[in-house]
Amino acid sequence: MTAPTLEALVTPISFATDPSRYRHWRLATGGAIATLTLDVDPAGSLFPGAELKLNSYDLGVDIELADAVQRLRFEHPEVRAVVIRSGKDNVFCAGANITALAKSTHQHKVNFCKFTNETRLAIEDASENSGQRYLAAIGGPAAGGGYELAAACDWIMLVDDRRSSVSLPELPLLAVLPGTGGLTRLTDKRKVRRDRADLFCASEEGARGKRAVEWRLVDECVPPSSWDDKIRERALALAATSDRPSDAKGIALPAVDPAPYLRLDLDRDRRQATITILGPTTLPTDLAGIHAAGAEFWPLGMARALDGALVHLRFNEPELGIIVFKSEGDPARALAADALLETHRDDWFVRETRLFLKRTFKRVDMMARSLFTLIEPGSCFAGSLAELAFAADRSFIHIGTRAGDNRPRATLTLSPLNFGAYPMGNGLTRLATRFLGEPDSLAAAERAIGAPLSAEDAEALGLVTAAYDEVDWDEEIRLMLEERASFSPDALTGLEANLRFAGPETMETRIFGRLTAWQNWIFQRPNAAGDQGSLKLYGTGARPKFNPERV
Amino acid sequence: MTAPTLEALVTPISFATDPSRYRHWRLATGGAIATLTLDVDPAGSLFPGAELKLNSYDLGVDIELADAVQRLRFEHPEVRAVVIRSGKDNVFCAGANITALAKSTHQHKVNFCKFTNETRLAIEDASENSGQRYLAAIGGPAAGGGYELAAACDWIMLVDDRRSSVSLPELPLLAVLPGTGGLTRLTDKRKVRRDRADLFCASEEGARGKRAVEWRLVDECVPPSSWDDKIRERALALAATSDRPSDAKGIALPAVDPAPYLRLDLDRDRRQATITILGPTTLPTDLAGIHAAGAEFWPLGMARALDGALVHLRFNEPELGIIVFKSEGDPARALAADALLETHRDDWFVRETRLFLKRTFKRVDMMARSLFTLIEPGSCFAGSLAELAFAADRSFIHIGTRAGDNRPRATLTLSPLNFGAYPMGNGLTRLATRFLGEPDSLAAAERAIGAPLSAEDAEALGLVTAAYDEVDWDEEIRLMLEERASFSPDALTGLEANLRFAGPETMETRIFGRLTAWQNWIFQRPNAAGDQGSLKLYGTGARPKFNPERV
């Protein structure tokens, strides 16, 4: 129908990187305060032909940021505050690159926004839970996604000169929304008065100086003369609130080899990806052993492999609408891994591992794919891995053995980590969300901690959708997967987004629910995405002509 | 571009009706229990050519329902429980009529869903706040919107036979979502387990009998032999929880003449509608006088006129993207009206009037139009009317007098009703939402109750966006309105939907935020709305071919 888009030419997009390969960020460490400097290489876009002017970013720039935020947590226990600043004289960051965005498919636009939102939430998670506080030091204009990046930080400093400003010019310039949480953080995090937020978002030039402070858009304005001193002072003050260890050795994160942790099987005819998690085989016995294992500590290695598979499927396999989770291994060992995570929870590295598991399971929740978990003979859905059953839209457990299969019967086992370590975006555990109307069922599940539950027991406790024996299993699962593949992908995405997040709303669910849903709608409308729409005409000098109809 | 749609041929859509003119509902009253019988006239669609089979509904059917729900509150103080049932033997209700939906424009689809959602929320408001409880008595299939209507009731009864069932078959049949709050009410109101909700929503046939009860989809299943007895028993039990008066005389609601209450001026060139509220001239002095005035009691008359103007603009003037609120009158009299509403708040009719004002202001919040309130000399934005300033995206107050204009200077006055009578969908007052980050400002506003605030004071208290004097007023307002009219209508809709509802989320904000936003997106996608999409092909026997790409 249309010419191939740029990213179709360069898939698969790779998410593996490290500071030695960064083209757009510089990471300086060496004490309590780290500095992340954004200095985008205009020629370094993921999309050949797009020029990343004015520190604007595409997915490739954000992949590096996500990597840096992650490495700071694991590799740099000494870092207690991170300063984000620009490496360019004239601009902090101009936000998402519009040329790249306009040329990308609808699905890439949506997934790009989702990934960048997850990165900003990871910054807030580091601040809230890892003792790594973030400071945005804005010199020059911070526009659109540039200001939204700052809004994810704990403290925003703005140079008090005529050229430094913050703005969200998406609406007047591009006819789309600020899509990286800006609107939600304006009203709910920074508590900017809504009519001021409206004025701010309708203005191309944004705000600076006293007004930016008075409207709570930034936390302080600083004269150029004291800029570097003030940054250091604020960073030290933030660092002083941290509980990071003072004499710990970082855990290196080499490139991930997923083979020990999972198998990813793609069935394009059935539009289905199967992720089989391989349970732990060897585990350390004490904290020293955990640190010695480092990135090969099974929970961390598994989370890294799973996280990588998820983002790969999102961007590179959009037509695989179904993800089936399976597992293989010894449930007792999976539980032993959880016991290590629980016993040593106060250790900084174990804490980071648990937090990364939390974020990875949230990434599962946010997959716009139908999720099914199959608990079969020989599987190890115990403790943390059981989250994959509770994250799924449906989960099934096999009753009894299979002819000719001597693997152990399927069981499901809960651990204490299922009851608090991995809250969803709504702030509740997956089990609490599941049993929103059945507090007794939640209590019964908690009493079952540690017991390998048979298929019948797991079903009776409401922990799975259904249990089937050998006679029914293959047929029921096959029919279900075929049926799912026949439904409209869009309606499924909307259905799943609605059913997965019952209960309380948080800033995070508001971002992915209200904000993202509206942005997806706008991305689909001719006023933005049409040939005469604002995204297509941006930079041409021509003004888009809008269909004036309101809904 | 495309052939004119059906509703384009029949605009303007009228929202005025009364039971003598209903074509689709029968309202039976005469005691504590009323019965609303849905018996859709297949030939009675608003859209010539669409046949409303199987008790399916279009906007016209829902306009009658909204009217009935409203009249039951005002005209029937004696009614304490309302039974909704079907007048057809073979079906309860098949939901929204797909032929009408498929032929309607995107804006009509979206507004149809919004209106029907407001009607269902009005049912829940009647139950929660007016002592009028609702019971759905389902015989035959209740599919899609038919089941969603039942889900808005306090109690759902289902005949225990093979042909009576509840279902949400939108996803498998139509590739859209159940759009009338069904998904939200499943998970959050009825607390159906999410994997069961997923199974239910993926099934064309739905659930019946024991499973429907076990999954909490209905509250009870009743054998046909005891059906009518059981309905009466349950209705009496619901009625027993009511605080409605026992010997009151209803307030008739004749057709609204808006002239005494507002002027509606349309400026199509500027894409702007101006609603000028006319303040009260005469007011009763006591409760007997309020009842004697009835529908002409100014707060009620004004609310009815305003509500009518809002729905008219939504459906019949989609290109007017800007609504300007003005007022004319004596602020002291507007405050006197509020004093009556506050003094007599325990009276059932005054309570209904306050609740209707609440719902009308919520309708303002939900306008997908840019809202500006201009507080000019001679205006009467005092108490309840000041909600229009707080509901607006921006509000402005005129400083001082105008040359040649001897009307009193503009003031803004607060009353106790601004601090609790009119919560938004998020459960907070508009002022509390406005001052989410400034509790001191909220307290200062409360201390100003009753004082006519000058422009300077209103601005200093943060109650308006800005104050301009005569020199700047015309130019500033004109530029702002011109600028707004130049922006993308879609991006504005998304922006406003995000900025208006800071703070807590409720089931109501989830419906309009998450659910509606996703549905709007789906309504725009070719898989649903395209020429080969499921809405277009429904009933033809052809199967839609979906683009399998997920986002």
PDB file of N, CA and C in Angstrom, chain B residues 226-296:
ATOM      1  N   SER B 226     -40.729 -19.091  39.125  1.00  0.00           N
ATOM      2  CA  SER B 226     -40.839 -18.092  40.191  1.00  0.00           C
ATOM      3  C   SER B 226     -40.356 -16.712  39.754  1.00  0.00           C
ATOM      4  N   TRP B 227     -40.211 -16.524  38.439  1.00  0.00           N
ATOM      5  CA  TRP B 227     -39.593 -15.307  37.897  1.00  0.00           C
ATOM      6  C   TRP B 227     -40.261 -14.026  38.379  1.00  0.00           C
ATOM      7  N   ASP B 228     -41.563 -13.894  38.125  1.00  0.00           N
ATOM      8  CA  ASP B 228     -42.221 -12.632  38.477  1.00  0.00           C
ATOM      9  C   ASP B 228     -42.265 -12.411  39.986  1.00  0.00           C
ATOM     10  N   ASP B 229     -42.472 -13.475  40.726  1.00  0.00           N
ATOM     11  CA  ASP B 229     -42.472 -13.345  42.195  1.00  0.00           C
ATOM     12  C   ASP B 229     -41.114 -12.862  42.691  1.00  0.00           C
ATOM     13  N   LYS B 230     -40.078 -13.449  42.118  1.00  0.00           N
ATOM     14  CA  LYS B 230     -38.727 -13.115  42.572  1.00  0.00           C
ATOM     15  C   LYS B 230     -38.368 -11.676  42.205  1.00  0.00           C
ATOM     16  N   ILE B 231     -38.776 -11.245  41.027  1.00  0.00           N
ATOM     17  CA  ILE B 231     -38.509  -9.850  40.640  1.00  0.00           C
ATOM     18  C   ILE B 231     -39.147  -8.912  41.663  1.00  0.00           C
ATOM     19  N   ARG B 232     -40.394  -9.214  42.011  1.00  0.00           N
ATOM     20  CA  ARG B 232     -41.101  -8.351  42.954  1.00  0.00           C
ATOM     21  C   ARG B 232     -40.401  -8.377  44.322  1.00  0.00           C
ATOM     22  N   GLU B 233     -40.002  -9.570  44.721  1.00  0.00           N
ATOM     23  CA  GLU B 233     -39.327  -9.706  46.021  1.00  0.00           C
ATOM     24  C   GLU B 233     -38.025  -8.882  46.040  1.00  0.00           C
ATOM     25  N   ARG B 234     -37.241  -9.013  44.991  1.00  0.00           N
ATOM     26  CA  ARG B 234     -35.966  -8.281  44.943  1.00  0.00           C
ATOM     27  C   ARG B 234     -36.197  -6.778  44.831  1.00  0.00           C
ATOM     28  N   ALA B 235     -37.187  -6.402  44.041  1.00  0.00           N
ATOM     29  CA  ALA B 235     -37.463  -4.973  43.883  1.00  0.00           C
ATOM     30  C   ALA B 235     -37.915  -4.372  45.212  1.00  0.00           C
ATOM     31  N   LEU B 236     -38.729  -5.112  45.938  1.00  0.00           N
ATOM     32  CA  LEU B 236     -39.170  -4.616  47.247  1.00  0.00           C
ATOM     33  C   LEU B 236     -37.987  -4.505  48.205  1.00  0.00           C
ATOM     34  N   ALA B 237     -37.089  -5.487  48.139  1.00  0.00           N
ATOM     35  CA  ALA B 237     -35.915  -5.433  49.014  1.00  0.00           C
ATOM     36  C   ALA B 237     -35.050  -4.218  48.674  1.00  0.00           C
ATOM     37  N   LEU B 238     -34.866  -3.944  47.371  1.00  0.00           N
ATOM     38  CA  LEU B 238     -34.105  -2.751  46.980  1.00  0.00           C
ATOM     39  C   LEU B 238     -34.834  -1.489  47.432  1.00  0.00           C
ATOM     40  N   ALA B 239     -36.164  -1.478  47.239  1.00  0.00           N
ATOM     41  CA  ALA B 239     -36.952  -0.294  47.614  1.00  0.00           C
ATOM     42  C   ALA B 239     -36.834  -0.013  49.106  1.00  0.00           C
ATOM     43  N   ALA B 240     -36.672  -1.069  49.884  1.00  0.00           N
ATOM     44  CA  ALA B 240     -36.610  -0.898  51.336  1.00  0.00           C
ATOM     45  C   ALA B 240     -35.350  -0.155  51.772  1.00  0.00           C
ATOM     46  N   THR B 241     -34.346  -0.101  50.888  1.00  0.00           N
ATOM     47  CA  THR B 241     -33.109   0.604  51.249  1.00  0.00           C
ATOM     48  C   THR B 241     -33.183   2.090  50.891  1.00  0.00           C
ATOM     49  N   SER B 242     -34.313   2.520  50.341  1.00  0.00           N
ATOM     50  CA  SER B 242     -34.411   3.874  49.793  1.00  0.00           C
ATOM     51  C   SER B 242     -34.802   4.898  50.847  1.00  0.00           C
ATOM     52  N   ASP B 243     -34.352   6.139  50.668  1.00  0.00           N
ATOM     53  CA  ASP B 243     -34.782   7.231  51.543  1.00  0.00           C
ATOM     54  C   ASP B 243     -35.697   8.207  50.810  1.00  0.00           C
ATOM     55  N   ARG B 244     -36.343   7.743  49.748  1.00  0.00           N
ATOM     56  CA  ARG B 244     -37.270   8.638  49.033  1.00  0.00           C
ATOM     57  C   ARG B 244     -38.429   9.000  49.939  1.00  0.00           C
ATOM     58  N   PRO B 245     -39.052  10.184  49.727  1.00  0.00           N
ATOM     59  CA  PRO B 245     -40.188  10.590  50.576  1.00  0.00           C
ATOM     60  C   PRO B 245     -41.418   9.742  50.272  1.00  0.00           C
ATOM     61  N   SER B 246     -42.324   9.680  51.226  1.00  0.00           N
ATOM     62  CA  SER B 246     -43.486   8.817  51.017  1.00  0.00           C
ATOM     63  C   SER B 246     -44.725   9.589  50.573  1.00  0.00           C
ATOM     64  N   ASP B 247     -44.753  10.875  50.783  1.00  0.00           N
ATOM     65  CA  ASP B 247     -45.996  11.591  50.474  1.00  0.00           C
ATOM     66  C   ASP B 247     -45.742  12.845  49.647  1.00  0.00           C
ATOM     67  N   ALA B 248     -44.707  12.808  48.828  1.00  0.00           N
ATOM     68  CA  ALA B 248     -44.361  14.008  48.070  1.00  0.00           C
ATOM     69  C   ALA B 248     -45.072  14.023  46.726  1.00  0.00           C
ATOM     70  N   LYS B 249     -45.175  15.234  46.190  1.00  0.00           N
ATOM     71  CA  LYS B 249     -45.780  15.412  44.879  1.00  0.00           C
ATOM     72  C   LYS B 249     -44.655  15.627  43.869  1.00  0.00           C
ATOM     73  N   GLY B 250     -44.725  14.922  42.770  1.00  0.00           N
ATOM     74  CA  GLY B 250     -43.671  15.021  41.766  1.00  0.00           C
ATOM     75  C   GLY B 250     -43.607  16.389  41.106  1.00  0.00           C
ATOM     76  N   ILE B 251     -42.472  16.637  40.486  1.00  0.00           N
ATOM     77  CA  ILE B 251     -42.249  17.883  39.755  1.00  0.00           C
ATOM     78  C   ILE B 251     -42.279  17.557  38.275  1.00  0.00           C
ATOM     79  N   ALA B 252     -43.273  18.079  37.584  1.00  0.00           N
ATOM     80  CA  ALA B 252     -43.387  17.789  36.153  1.00  0.00           C
ATOM     81  C   ALA B 252     -42.265  18.461  35.378  1.00  0.00           C
ATOM     82  N   LEU B 253     -41.807  17.773  34.347  1.00  0.00           N
ATOM     83  CA  LEU B 253     -40.748  18.312  33.490  1.00  0.00           C
ATOM     84  C   LEU B 253     -41.293  18.540  32.082  1.00  0.00           C
ATOM     85  N   PRO B 254     -41.934  19.668  31.860  1.00  0.00           N
ATOM     86  CA  PRO B 254     -42.413  19.946  30.500  1.00  0.00           C
ATOM     87  C   PRO B 254     -41.230  20.247  29.577  1.00  0.00           C
ATOM     88  N   ALA B 255     -41.516  20.343  28.291  1.00  0.00           N
ATOM     89  CA  ALA B 255     -40.439  20.655  27.334  1.00  0.00           C
ATOM     90  C   ALA B 255     -39.727  21.933  27.769  1.00  0.00           C
ATOM     91  N   VAL B 256     -38.419  21.953  27.582  1.00  0.00           N
ATOM     92  CA  VAL B 256     -37.612  23.089  28.037  1.00  0.00           C
ATOM     93  C   VAL B 256     -37.684  24.222  27.027  1.00  0.00           C
ATOM     94  N   ASP B 257     -37.993  25.415  27.516  1.00  0.00           N
ATOM     95  CA  ASP B 257     -37.784  26.616  26.704  1.00  0.00           C
ATOM     96  C   ASP B 257     -36.517  27.271  27.235  1.00  0.00           C
ATOM     97  N   PRO B 258     -35.431  27.216  26.467  1.00  0.00           N
ATOM     98  CA  PRO B 258     -34.163  27.725  27.022  1.00  0.00           C
ATOM     99  C   PRO B 258     -34.118  29.239  27.165  1.00  0.00           C
ATOM    100  N   ALA B 259     -35.017  29.961  26.492  1.00  0.00           N
ATOM    101  CA  ALA B 259     -34.878  31.421  26.393  1.00  0.00           C
ATOM    102  C   ALA B 259     -34.687  32.132  27.738  1.00  0.00           C
ATOM    103  N   PRO B 260     -35.404  31.762  28.789  1.00  0.00           N
ATOM    104  CA  PRO B 260     -35.180  32.501  30.047  1.00  0.00           C
ATOM    105  C   PRO B 260     -33.834  32.185  30.704  1.00  0.00           C
ATOM    106  N   TYR B 261     -33.162  31.144  30.245  1.00  0.00           N
ATOM    107  CA  TYR B 261     -31.989  30.660  30.984  1.00  0.00           C
ATOM    108  C   TYR B 261     -30.656  30.866  30.267  1.00  0.00           C
ATOM    109  N   LEU B 262     -30.704  30.864  28.959  1.00  0.00           N
ATOM    110  CA  LEU B 262     -29.426  31.052  28.250  1.00  0.00           C
ATOM    111  C   LEU B 262     -29.658  31.478  26.812  1.00  0.00           C
ATOM    112  N   ARG B 263     -28.612  32.042  26.260  1.00  0.00           N
ATOM    113  CA  ARG B 263     -28.556  32.308  24.819  1.00  0.00           C
ATOM    114  C   ARG B 263     -27.436  31.464  24.238  1.00  0.00           C
ATOM    115  N   LEU B 264     -27.714  30.877  23.095  1.00  0.00           N
ATOM    116  CA  LEU B 264     -26.690  30.089  22.403  1.00  0.00           C
ATOM    117  C   LEU B 264     -26.391  30.776  21.081  1.00  0.00           C
ATOM    118  N   ASP B 265     -25.164  31.281  20.943  1.00  0.00           N
ATOM    119  CA  ASP B 265     -24.783  31.982  19.716  1.00  0.00           C
ATOM    120  C   ASP B 265     -23.710  31.179  18.990  1.00  0.00           C
ATOM    121  N   LEU B 266     -23.981  30.894  17.736  1.00  0.00           N
ATOM    122  CA  LEU B 266     -23.047  30.078  16.955  1.00  0.00           C
ATOM    123  C   LEU B 266     -22.316  30.955  15.951  1.00  0.00           C
ATOM    124  N   ASP B 267     -21.007  30.826  15.924  1.00  0.00           N
ATOM    125  CA  ASP B 267     -20.205  31.562  14.959  1.00  0.00           C
ATOM    126  C   ASP B 267     -19.392  30.529  14.194  1.00  0.00           C
ATOM    127  N   ARG B 268     -19.976  30.081  13.082  1.00  0.00           N
ATOM    128  CA  ARG B 268     -19.348  28.973  12.365  1.00  0.00           C
ATOM    129  C   ARG B 268     -18.028  29.367  11.724  1.00  0.00           C
ATOM    130  N   ASP B 269     -17.905  30.650  11.336  1.00  0.00           N
ATOM    131  CA  ASP B 269     -16.630  31.068  10.749  1.00  0.00           C
ATOM    132  C   ASP B 269     -15.497  30.915  11.753  1.00  0.00           C
ATOM    133  N   ARG B 270     -15.792  31.263  12.986  1.00  0.00           N
ATOM    134  CA  ARG B 270     -14.749  31.185  14.024  1.00  0.00           C
ATOM    135  C   ARG B 270     -14.779  29.845  14.746  1.00  0.00           C
ATOM    136  N   ARG B 271     -15.681  28.940  14.309  1.00  0.00           N
ATOM    137  CA  ARG B 271     -15.809  27.602  14.926  1.00  0.00           C
ATOM    138  C   ARG B 271     -16.066  27.706  16.417  1.00  0.00           C
ATOM    139  N   GLN B 272     -16.988  28.551  16.774  1.00  0.00           N
ATOM    140  CA  GLN B 272     -17.142  28.918  18.168  1.00  0.00           C
ATOM    141  C   GLN B 272     -18.617  29.019  18.543  1.00  0.00           C
ATOM    142  N   ALA B 273     -18.960  28.426  19.665  1.00  0.00           N
ATOM    143  CA  ALA B 273     -20.305  28.598  20.224  1.00  0.00           C
ATOM    144  C   ALA B 273     -20.176  29.372  21.523  1.00  0.00           C
ATOM    145  N   THR B 274     -21.052  30.344  21.721  1.00  0.00           N
ATOM    146  CA  THR B 274     -21.043  31.083  22.980  1.00  0.00           C
ATOM    147  C   THR B 274     -22.330  30.776  23.730  1.00  0.00           C
ATOM    148  N   ILE B 275     -22.179  30.297  24.944  1.00  0.00           N
ATOM    149  CA  ILE B 275     -23.336  30.031  25.803  1.00  0.00           C
ATOM    150  C   ILE B 275     -23.348  31.110  26.882  1.00  0.00           C
ATOM    151  N   THR B 276     -24.353  31.963  26.813  1.00  0.00           N
ATOM    152  CA  THR B 276     -24.479  33.019  27.821  1.00  0.00           C
ATOM    153  C   THR B 276     -25.589  32.625  28.799  1.00  0.00           C
ATOM    154  N   ILE B 277     -25.188  32.338  30.024  1.00  0.00           N
ATOM    155  CA  ILE B 277     -26.175  31.957  31.037  1.00  0.00           C
ATOM    156  C   ILE B 277     -26.834  33.230  31.578  1.00  0.00           C
ATOM    157  N   LEU B 278     -28.132  33.219  31.644  1.00  0.00           N
ATOM    158  CA  LEU B 278     -28.871  34.360  32.193  1.00  0.00           C
ATOM    159  C   LEU B 278     -29.205  34.045  33.643  1.00  0.00           C
ATOM    160  N   GLY B 279     -28.708  34.871  34.542  1.00  0.00           N
ATOM    161  CA  GLY B 279     -28.900  34.626  35.966  1.00  0.00           C
ATOM    162  C   GLY B 279     -30.362  34.731  36.363  1.00  0.00           C
ATOM    163  N   PRO B 280     -30.667  34.328  37.583  1.00  0.00           N
ATOM    164  CA  PRO B 280     -32.054  34.346  38.036  1.00  0.00           C
ATOM    165  C   PRO B 280     -32.563  35.778  38.203  1.00  0.00           C
ATOM    166  N   THR B 281     -33.826  35.974  37.880  1.00  0.00           N
ATOM    167  CA  THR B 281     -34.439  37.289  38.129  1.00  0.00           C
ATOM    168  C   THR B 281     -35.351  37.188  39.350  1.00  0.00           C
ATOM    169  N   THR B 282     -36.280  36.234  39.311  1.00  0.00           N
ATOM    170  CA  THR B 282     -37.112  36.037  40.512  1.00  0.00           C
ATOM    171  C   THR B 282     -36.799  34.669  41.083  1.00  0.00           C
ATOM    172  N   LEU B 283     -36.873  34.607  42.402  1.00  0.00           N
ATOM    173  CA  LEU B 283     -36.608  33.342  43.091  1.00  0.00           C
ATOM    174  C   LEU B 283     -37.658  33.161  44.170  1.00  0.00           C
ATOM    175  N   PRO B 284     -38.018  31.946  44.451  1.00  0.00           N
ATOM    176  CA  PRO B 284     -38.930  31.717  45.579  1.00  0.00           C
ATOM    177  C   PRO B 284     -38.210  32.062  46.890  1.00  0.00           C
ATOM    178  N   THR B 285     -38.980  32.177  47.923  1.00  0.00           N
ATOM    179  CA  THR B 285     -38.387  32.557  49.206  1.00  0.00           C
ATOM    180  C   THR B 285     -38.347  31.395  50.188  1.00  0.00           C
ATOM    181  N   ASP B 286     -39.110  30.355  49.890  1.00  0.00           N
ATOM    182  CA  ASP B 286     -39.124  29.232  50.836  1.00  0.00           C
ATOM    183  C   ASP B 286     -39.303  27.922  50.076  1.00  0.00           C
ATOM    184  N   LEU B 287     -39.314  26.840  50.809  1.00  0.00           N
ATOM    185  CA  LEU B 287     -39.381  25.527  50.184  1.00  0.00           C
ATOM    186  C   LEU B 287     -40.688  25.329  49.415  1.00  0.00           C
ATOM    187  N   ALA B 288     -41.776  25.818  49.994  1.00  0.00           N
ATOM    188  CA  ALA B 288     -43.058  25.696  49.286  1.00  0.00           C
ATOM    189  C   ALA B 288     -42.975  26.416  47.950  1.00  0.00           C
ATOM    190  N   GLY B 289     -42.336  27.561  47.953  1.00  0.00           N
ATOM    191  CA  GLY B 289     -42.173  28.317  46.711  1.00  0.00           C
ATOM    192  C   GLY B 289     -41.308  27.579  45.701  1.00  0.00           C
ATOM    193  N   ILE B 290     -40.284  26.920  46.195  1.00  0.00           N
ATOM    194  CA  ILE B 290     -39.421  26.131  45.296  1.00  0.00           C
ATOM    195  C   ILE B 290     -40.241  25.038  44.615  1.00  0.00           C
ATOM    196  N   HIS B 291     -41.029  24.334  45.404  1.00  0.00           N
ATOM    197  CA  HIS B 291     -41.855  23.267  44.825  1.00  0.00           C
ATOM    198  C   HIS B 291     -42.897  23.833  43.874  1.00  0.00           C
ATOM    199  N   ALA B 292     -43.456  24.978  44.249  1.00  0.00           N
ATOM    200  CA  ALA B 292     -44.463  25.593  43.378  1.00  0.00           C
ATOM    201  C   ALA B 292     -43.835  25.999  42.039  1.00  0.00           C
ATOM    202  N   ALA B 293     -42.590  26.489  42.095  1.00  0.00           N
ATOM    203  CA  ALA B 293     -41.911  26.878  40.853  1.00  0.00           C
ATOM    204  C   ALA B 293     -41.605  25.652  39.991  1.00  0.00           C
ATOM    205  N   GLY B 294     -41.287  24.547  40.643  1.00  0.00           N
ATOM    206  CA  GLY B 294     -41.073  23.299  39.896  1.00  0.00           C
ATOM    207  C   GLY B 294     -39.993  23.440  38.854  1.00  0.00           C
ATOM    208  N   ALA B 295     -40.330  23.045  37.635  1.00  0.00           N
ATOM    209  CA  ALA B 295     -39.337  23.075  36.559  1.00  0.00           C
ATOM    210  C   ALA B 295     -38.880  24.489  36.251  1.00  0.00           C
ATOM    211  N   GLU B 296     -39.617  25.494  36.753  1.00  0.00           N
ATOM    212  CA  GLU B 296     -39.196  26.873  36.523  1.00  0.00           C
ATOM    213  C   GLU B 296     -38.351  27.421  37.670  1.00  0.00           C
TER     214      GLU B 296
END
